[in-house]
PDB file of C-alpha atoms in Angstrom:
ATOM      1  CA  MET I1127      35.322 -38.783  40.843  1.00 48.00           C
ATOM      2  CA  LYS I1128      36.538 -36.128  43.280  1.00 49.00           C
ATOM      3  CA  PHE I1129      38.224 -34.309  40.383  1.00 46.00           C
ATOM      4  CA  ALA I1130      34.958 -34.169  38.350  1.00 47.00           C
ATOM      5  CA  LYS I1131      32.976 -32.856  41.345  1.00 49.00           C
ATOM      6  CA  SER I1132      35.439 -30.004  41.870  1.00 48.00           C
ATOM      7  CA  PHE I1133      34.901 -28.833  38.289  1.00 45.00           C
ATOM      8  CA  ALA I1134      31.083 -29.038  38.385  1.00 45.00           C
ATOM      9  CA  PRO I1135      30.625 -25.422  39.634  1.00 44.00           C
ATOM     10  CA  ILE I1136      33.039 -24.134  36.987  1.00 40.00           C
ATOM     11  CA  LEU I1137      31.287 -26.030  34.192  1.00 39.00           C
ATOM     12  CA  SER I1138      27.944 -24.762  35.445  1.00 41.00           C
ATOM     13  CA  ALA I1139      29.235 -21.172  35.370  1.00 39.00           C
ATOM     14  CA  PHE I1140      30.546 -21.644  31.817  1.00 38.00           C
ATOM     15  CA  ALA I1141      27.169 -23.020  30.725  1.00 39.00           C
ATOM     16  CA  MET I1142      25.362 -20.003  32.186  1.00 39.00           C
ATOM     17  CA  VAL I1143      27.735 -17.583  30.440  1.00 35.00           C
ATOM     18  CA  ALA I1144      27.350 -19.416  27.144  1.00 37.00           C
ATOM     19  CA  LEU I1145      23.559 -19.317  27.364  1.00 35.00           C
ATOM     20  CA  SER I1146      23.423 -15.637  28.262  1.00 35.00           C
ATOM     21  CA  THR I1147      25.900 -14.738  25.514  1.00 33.00           C
ATOM     22  CA  GLY I1148      23.747 -16.600  22.996  1.00 35.00           C
ATOM     23  CA  ALA I1149      20.700 -14.609  24.039  1.00 34.00           C
ATOM     24  CA  LEU I1150      22.578 -11.358  23.499  1.00 34.00           C
ATOM     25  CA  ALA I1151      23.956 -12.482  20.158  1.00 34.00           C
ATOM     26  CA  ASN I1152      20.451 -13.182  18.899  1.00 34.00           C
ATOM     27  CA  GLY I1153      19.803  -9.468  19.175  1.00 35.00           C
ATOM     28  CA  ASN I1154      16.442  -9.508  20.910  1.00 36.00           C
ATOM     29  CA  HIS I1155      15.669  -5.802  20.915  1.00 38.00           C
ATOM     30  CA  ALA I1156      13.127  -5.451  23.714  1.00 37.00           C
ATOM     31  CA  GLY I1157      11.796  -2.454  25.549  1.00 39.00           C
ATOM     32  CA  GLY I1158       9.816   0.535  24.404  1.00 42.00           C
ATOM     33  CA  HIS I1159      10.610   4.184  24.140  1.00 42.00           C
ATOM     34  CA  GLY I1160       7.543   5.443  26.048  1.00 49.00           C
ATOM     35  CA  ASP I1161       6.609   9.036  25.133  1.00 60.00           C
ATOM     36  CA  SER I1162       9.438   9.892  22.751  1.00 79.00           C
ATOM     37  CA  ALA I1163      10.111  12.597  20.185  1.00 86.00           C
ATOM     38  CA  ILE I1164       7.723  10.764  17.842  1.00 93.00           C
ATOM     39  CA  GLY I1165       4.860  10.052  20.259  1.00 95.00           C
ATOM     40  CA  LYS I1166       3.935   7.032  22.309  1.00 96.00           C
ATOM     41  CA  ALA I1167       2.330   3.604  22.139  1.00 96.00           C
ATOM     42  CA  GLY I1168      -1.377   3.981  21.506  1.00 97.00           C
ATOM     43  CA  VAL I1169      -4.310   2.344  23.238  1.00 97.00           C
ATOM     44  CA  ALA I1170      -6.493   0.157  20.990  1.00 97.00           C
ATOM     45  CA  SER I1171      -9.748   1.477  22.462  1.00 97.00           C
ATOM     46  CA  LYS I1172      -8.697   5.050  21.569  1.00 97.00           C
ATOM     47  CA  VAL I1173      -7.853   4.494  17.886  1.00 98.00           C
ATOM     48  CA  ASN I1174      -9.113   7.398  15.761  1.00 97.00           C
ATOM     49  CA  ARG I1175      -8.599   5.666  12.430  1.00 97.00           C
ATOM     50  CA  THR I1176      -6.868   2.799  10.663  1.00 98.00           C
ATOM     51  CA  ILE I1177      -4.303   3.218   7.899  1.00 98.00           C
ATOM     52  CA  THR I1178      -3.253   0.191   5.849  1.00 98.00           C
ATOM     53  CA  VAL I1179       0.353   0.206   4.647  1.00 98.00           C
ATOM     54  CA  ASP I1180       1.580  -2.293   2.055  1.00 98.00           C
ATOM     55  CA  MET I1181       5.228  -3.389   1.978  1.00 98.00           C
ATOM     56  CA  ALA I1182       6.515  -4.814  -1.291  1.00 97.00           C
ATOM     57  CA  ASP I1183       9.697  -6.372  -2.632  1.00 97.00           C
ATOM     58  CA  SER I1184      10.078  -3.272  -4.845  1.00 98.00           C
ATOM     59  CA  MET I1185      11.402  -1.807  -1.553  1.00 98.00           C
ATOM     60  CA  ARG I1186       8.523   0.650  -1.325  1.00 98.00           C
ATOM     61  CA  TYR I1187       5.680   1.367   1.068  1.00 98.00           C
ATOM     62  CA  THR I1188       2.215   2.235  -0.181  1.00 98.00           C
ATOM     63  CA  PRO I1189       1.437   4.842   0.975  1.00 98.00           C
ATOM     64  CA  SER I1190       4.836   6.306   1.794  1.00 98.00           C
ATOM     65  CA  ASP I1191       3.517   9.744   2.792  1.00 98.00           C
ATOM     66  CA  ILE I1192       0.879   9.771   5.517  1.00 98.00           C
ATOM     67  CA  GLN I1193      -0.964  12.727   7.061  1.00 98.00           C
ATOM     68  CA  VAL I1194      -2.200  12.669  10.679  1.00 98.00           C
ATOM     69  CA  LYS I1195      -3.123  15.246  13.311  1.00 97.00           C
ATOM     70  CA  LYS I1196      -1.364  15.840  16.599  1.00 96.00           C
ATOM     71  CA  GLY I1197      -3.092  13.775  19.288  1.00 96.00           C
ATOM     72  CA  GLU I1198      -4.466  11.164  16.874  1.00 97.00           C
ATOM     73  CA  THR I1199      -4.069   7.486  17.666  1.00 98.00           C
ATOM     74  CA  ILE I1200      -3.564   5.496  14.482  1.00 98.00           C
ATOM     75  CA  ARG I1201      -3.797   1.749  13.946  1.00 98.00           C
ATOM     76  CA  PHE I1202      -1.339   0.900  11.177  1.00 98.00           C
ATOM     77  CA  VAL I1203      -2.267  -2.401   9.542  1.00 98.00           C
ATOM     78  CA  VAL I1204       1.017  -3.368   7.909  1.00 98.00           C
ATOM     79  CA  LYS I1205       0.756  -5.941   5.104  1.00 98.00           C
ATOM     80  CA  ASN I1206       3.695  -7.685   3.473  1.00 98.00           C
ATOM     81  CA  SER I1207       2.759  -8.449  -0.145  1.00 98.00           C
ATOM     82  CA  GLY I1208       6.338  -9.485  -0.911  1.00 97.00           C
ATOM     83  CA  LYS I1209       8.266 -12.725  -0.764  1.00 97.00           C
ATOM     84  CA  VAL I1210      10.866 -11.576   1.800  1.00 96.00           C
ATOM     85  CA  LYS I1211      10.535 -10.370   5.385  1.00 94.00           C
ATOM     86  CA  HIS I1212       9.949  -6.619   5.822  1.00 95.00           C
ATOM     87  CA  GLU I1213       9.422  -4.310   8.767  1.00 94.00           C
ATOM     88  CA  LEU I1214       7.998  -0.928   9.556  1.00 97.00           C
ATOM     89  CA  SER I1215       9.886   1.041  12.196  1.00 96.00           C
ATOM     90  CA  LEU I1216       8.682   4.473  13.287  1.00 97.00           C
ATOM     91  CA  GLY I1217      11.330   6.899  14.537  1.00 95.00           C
ATOM     92  CA  THR I1218      13.352  10.022  14.136  1.00 95.00           C
ATOM     93  CA  GLN I1219      15.970   9.907  11.405  1.00 94.00           C
ATOM     94  CA  LYS I1220      18.644   9.523  14.118  1.00 94.00           C
ATOM     95  CA  GLU I1221      16.778   6.611  15.811  1.00 92.00           C
ATOM     96  CA  LEU I1222      16.273   4.829  12.497  1.00 94.00           C
ATOM     97  CA  LEU I1223      19.928   5.168  11.501  1.00 93.00           C
ATOM     98  CA  GLU I1224      21.043   3.862  14.921  1.00 91.00           C
ATOM     99  CA  HIS I1225      18.656   0.916  14.636  1.00 87.00           C
ATOM    100  CA  LEU I1226      19.864   0.283  11.077  1.00 89.00           C
ATOM    101  CA  GLU I1227      23.364  -0.266  12.450  1.00 89.00           C
ATOM    102  CA  GLN I1228      21.999  -2.764  15.022  1.00 86.00           C
ATOM    103  CA  MET I1229      20.113  -4.604  12.282  1.00 81.00           C
ATOM    104  CA  LYS I1230      23.325  -4.941  10.270  1.00 82.00           C
ATOM    105  CA  LYS I1231      24.892  -6.740  13.248  1.00 83.00           C
ATOM    106  CA  PHE I1232      21.773  -8.762  14.164  1.00 79.00           C
ATOM    107  CA  PRO I1233      19.637  -9.195  10.994  1.00 72.00           C
ATOM    108  CA  ASP I1234      17.341 -11.723  12.704  1.00 76.00           C
ATOM    109  CA  MET I1235      16.603  -9.361  15.577  1.00 72.00           C
ATOM    110  CA  GLU I1236      13.210  -9.839  17.210  1.00 71.00           C
ATOM    111  CA  HIS I1237      11.310  -6.614  17.908  1.00 71.00           C
ATOM    112  CA  ASP I1238       9.302  -6.100  21.052  1.00 75.00           C
ATOM    113  CA  GLU I1239       8.658  -2.381  20.774  1.00 88.00           C
ATOM    114  CA  PRO I1240       5.340  -0.670  20.133  1.00 94.00           C
ATOM    115  CA  SER I1241       6.843   1.460  17.320  1.00 95.00           C
ATOM    116  CA  LYS I1242       8.107  -1.487  15.252  1.00 94.00           C
ATOM    117  CA  VAL I1243       6.657  -4.503  13.511  1.00 95.00           C
ATOM    118  CA  THR I1244       8.368  -7.214  11.461  1.00 93.00           C
ATOM    119  CA  VAL I1245       6.114  -9.048   9.022  1.00 95.00           C
ATOM    120  CA  ALA I1246       6.715 -12.350   7.253  1.00 96.00           C
ATOM    121  CA  PRO I1247       5.898 -12.675   3.530  1.00 97.00           C
ATOM    122  CA  GLY I1248       2.144 -12.798   2.919  1.00 97.00           C
ATOM    123  CA  ALA I1249       1.340 -11.863   6.517  1.00 98.00           C
ATOM    124  CA  GLN I1250       0.309  -8.690   8.307  1.00 97.00           C
ATOM    125  CA  GLY I1251       0.956  -7.003  11.627  1.00 96.00           C
ATOM    126  CA  GLU I1252      -0.022  -3.783  13.318  1.00 97.00           C
ATOM    127  CA  ILE I1253       1.256  -0.807  15.215  1.00 97.00           C
ATOM    128  CA  ILE I1254      -1.013   1.358  17.350  1.00 98.00           C
ATOM    129  CA  TRP I1255       0.640   4.733  17.811  1.00 98.00           C
ATOM    130  CA  GLN I1256      -0.393   8.081  19.274  1.00 98.00           C
ATOM    131  CA  PHE I1257       1.233  11.096  17.648  1.00 97.00           C
ATOM    132  CA  THR I1258       1.724  13.556  20.509  1.00 96.00           C
ATOM    133  CA  LYS I1259       3.885  16.168  18.751  1.00 95.00           C
ATOM    134  CA  ALA I1260       3.548  18.075  15.482  1.00 96.00           C
ATOM    135  CA  GLY I1261       6.256  17.583  12.868  1.00 95.00           C
ATOM    136  CA  ALA I1262       7.627  14.728  10.811  1.00 96.00           C
ATOM    137  CA  VAL I1263       7.936  11.109  11.917  1.00 97.00           C
ATOM    138  CA  ASN I1264       9.972   8.853   9.678  1.00 97.00           C
ATOM    139  CA  PHE I1265       9.426   5.169   9.033  1.00 98.00           C
ATOM    140  CA  ALA I1266      11.608   2.624   7.312  1.00 97.00           C
ATOM    141  CA  CYS I1267      12.368  -1.016   6.739  1.00 95.00           C
ATOM    142  CA  LEU I1268      15.680  -1.699   8.426  1.00 92.00           C
ATOM    143  CA  MET I1269      16.177  -5.223   7.156  1.00 91.00           C
ATOM    144  CA  PRO I1270      19.690  -5.345   5.638  1.00 89.00           C
ATOM    145  CA  GLY I1271      19.723  -3.521   2.293  1.00 93.00           C
ATOM    146  CA  HIS I1272      16.077  -2.421   2.330  1.00 95.00           C
ATOM    147  CA  PHE I1273      16.591   1.101   3.729  1.00 95.00           C
ATOM    148  CA  GLU I1274      19.476   1.644   1.332  1.00 95.00           C
ATOM    149  CA  ALA I1275      17.190   0.584  -1.558  1.00 97.00           C
ATOM    150  CA  GLY I1276      14.735   3.343  -0.616  1.00 97.00           C
ATOM    151  CA  MET I1277      12.249   1.568   1.653  1.00 98.00           C
ATOM    152  CA  LYS I1278      11.234   4.543   3.756  1.00 97.00           C
ATOM    153  CA  GLY I1279       8.411   7.010   4.257  1.00 98.00           C
ATOM    154  CA  GLN I1280       7.138   9.796   6.453  1.00 98.00           C
ATOM    155  CA  VAL I1281       4.169  10.624   8.636  1.00 98.00           C
ATOM    156  CA  LYS I1282       3.434  14.352   8.645  1.00 97.00           C
ATOM    157  CA  VAL I1283       1.832  15.305  11.957  1.00 97.00           C
ATOM    158  CA  ALA I1284      -0.179  18.516  11.687  1.00 96.00           C
ATOM    159  CA  GLY I1285      -0.638  20.670  14.779  1.00 91.00           C
ATOM    160  CA  GLN I1286      -4.226  21.198  15.877  1.00 71.00           C
TER     161      GLN I1286
END
């Protein structure tokens, strides 16, 4: 009995490490980017317009080229008309490629960022985003194999 009690703290420590390691292995990708090179999370009450984007198993977005103006806050209603899970991730080309590598390691990653939405087949989600800088903002599906199959697009942000 004395032997078992002396190992209780060690077993407890191992359990805590195992639980925390499991949480990391699940790849929960939380945290936002704030005001980044592509803009910032928008406020629902300040939405200028809504753009519906369809994601299909043909590995294409419709539309894949979107025009907005600097300063606009857009509500993207993202619909998955396919039979597999898809996502829409806004970012610079560099950010998307970095995230693509993370998705290869953790394909079931949960997103908790204002610039990303993962949508189950037949469902829809939304992103509310304010475009604060002129230029190009890329978007892509970073589910394994989807980006490579051509599932990407671009938002062209015109200066005012």
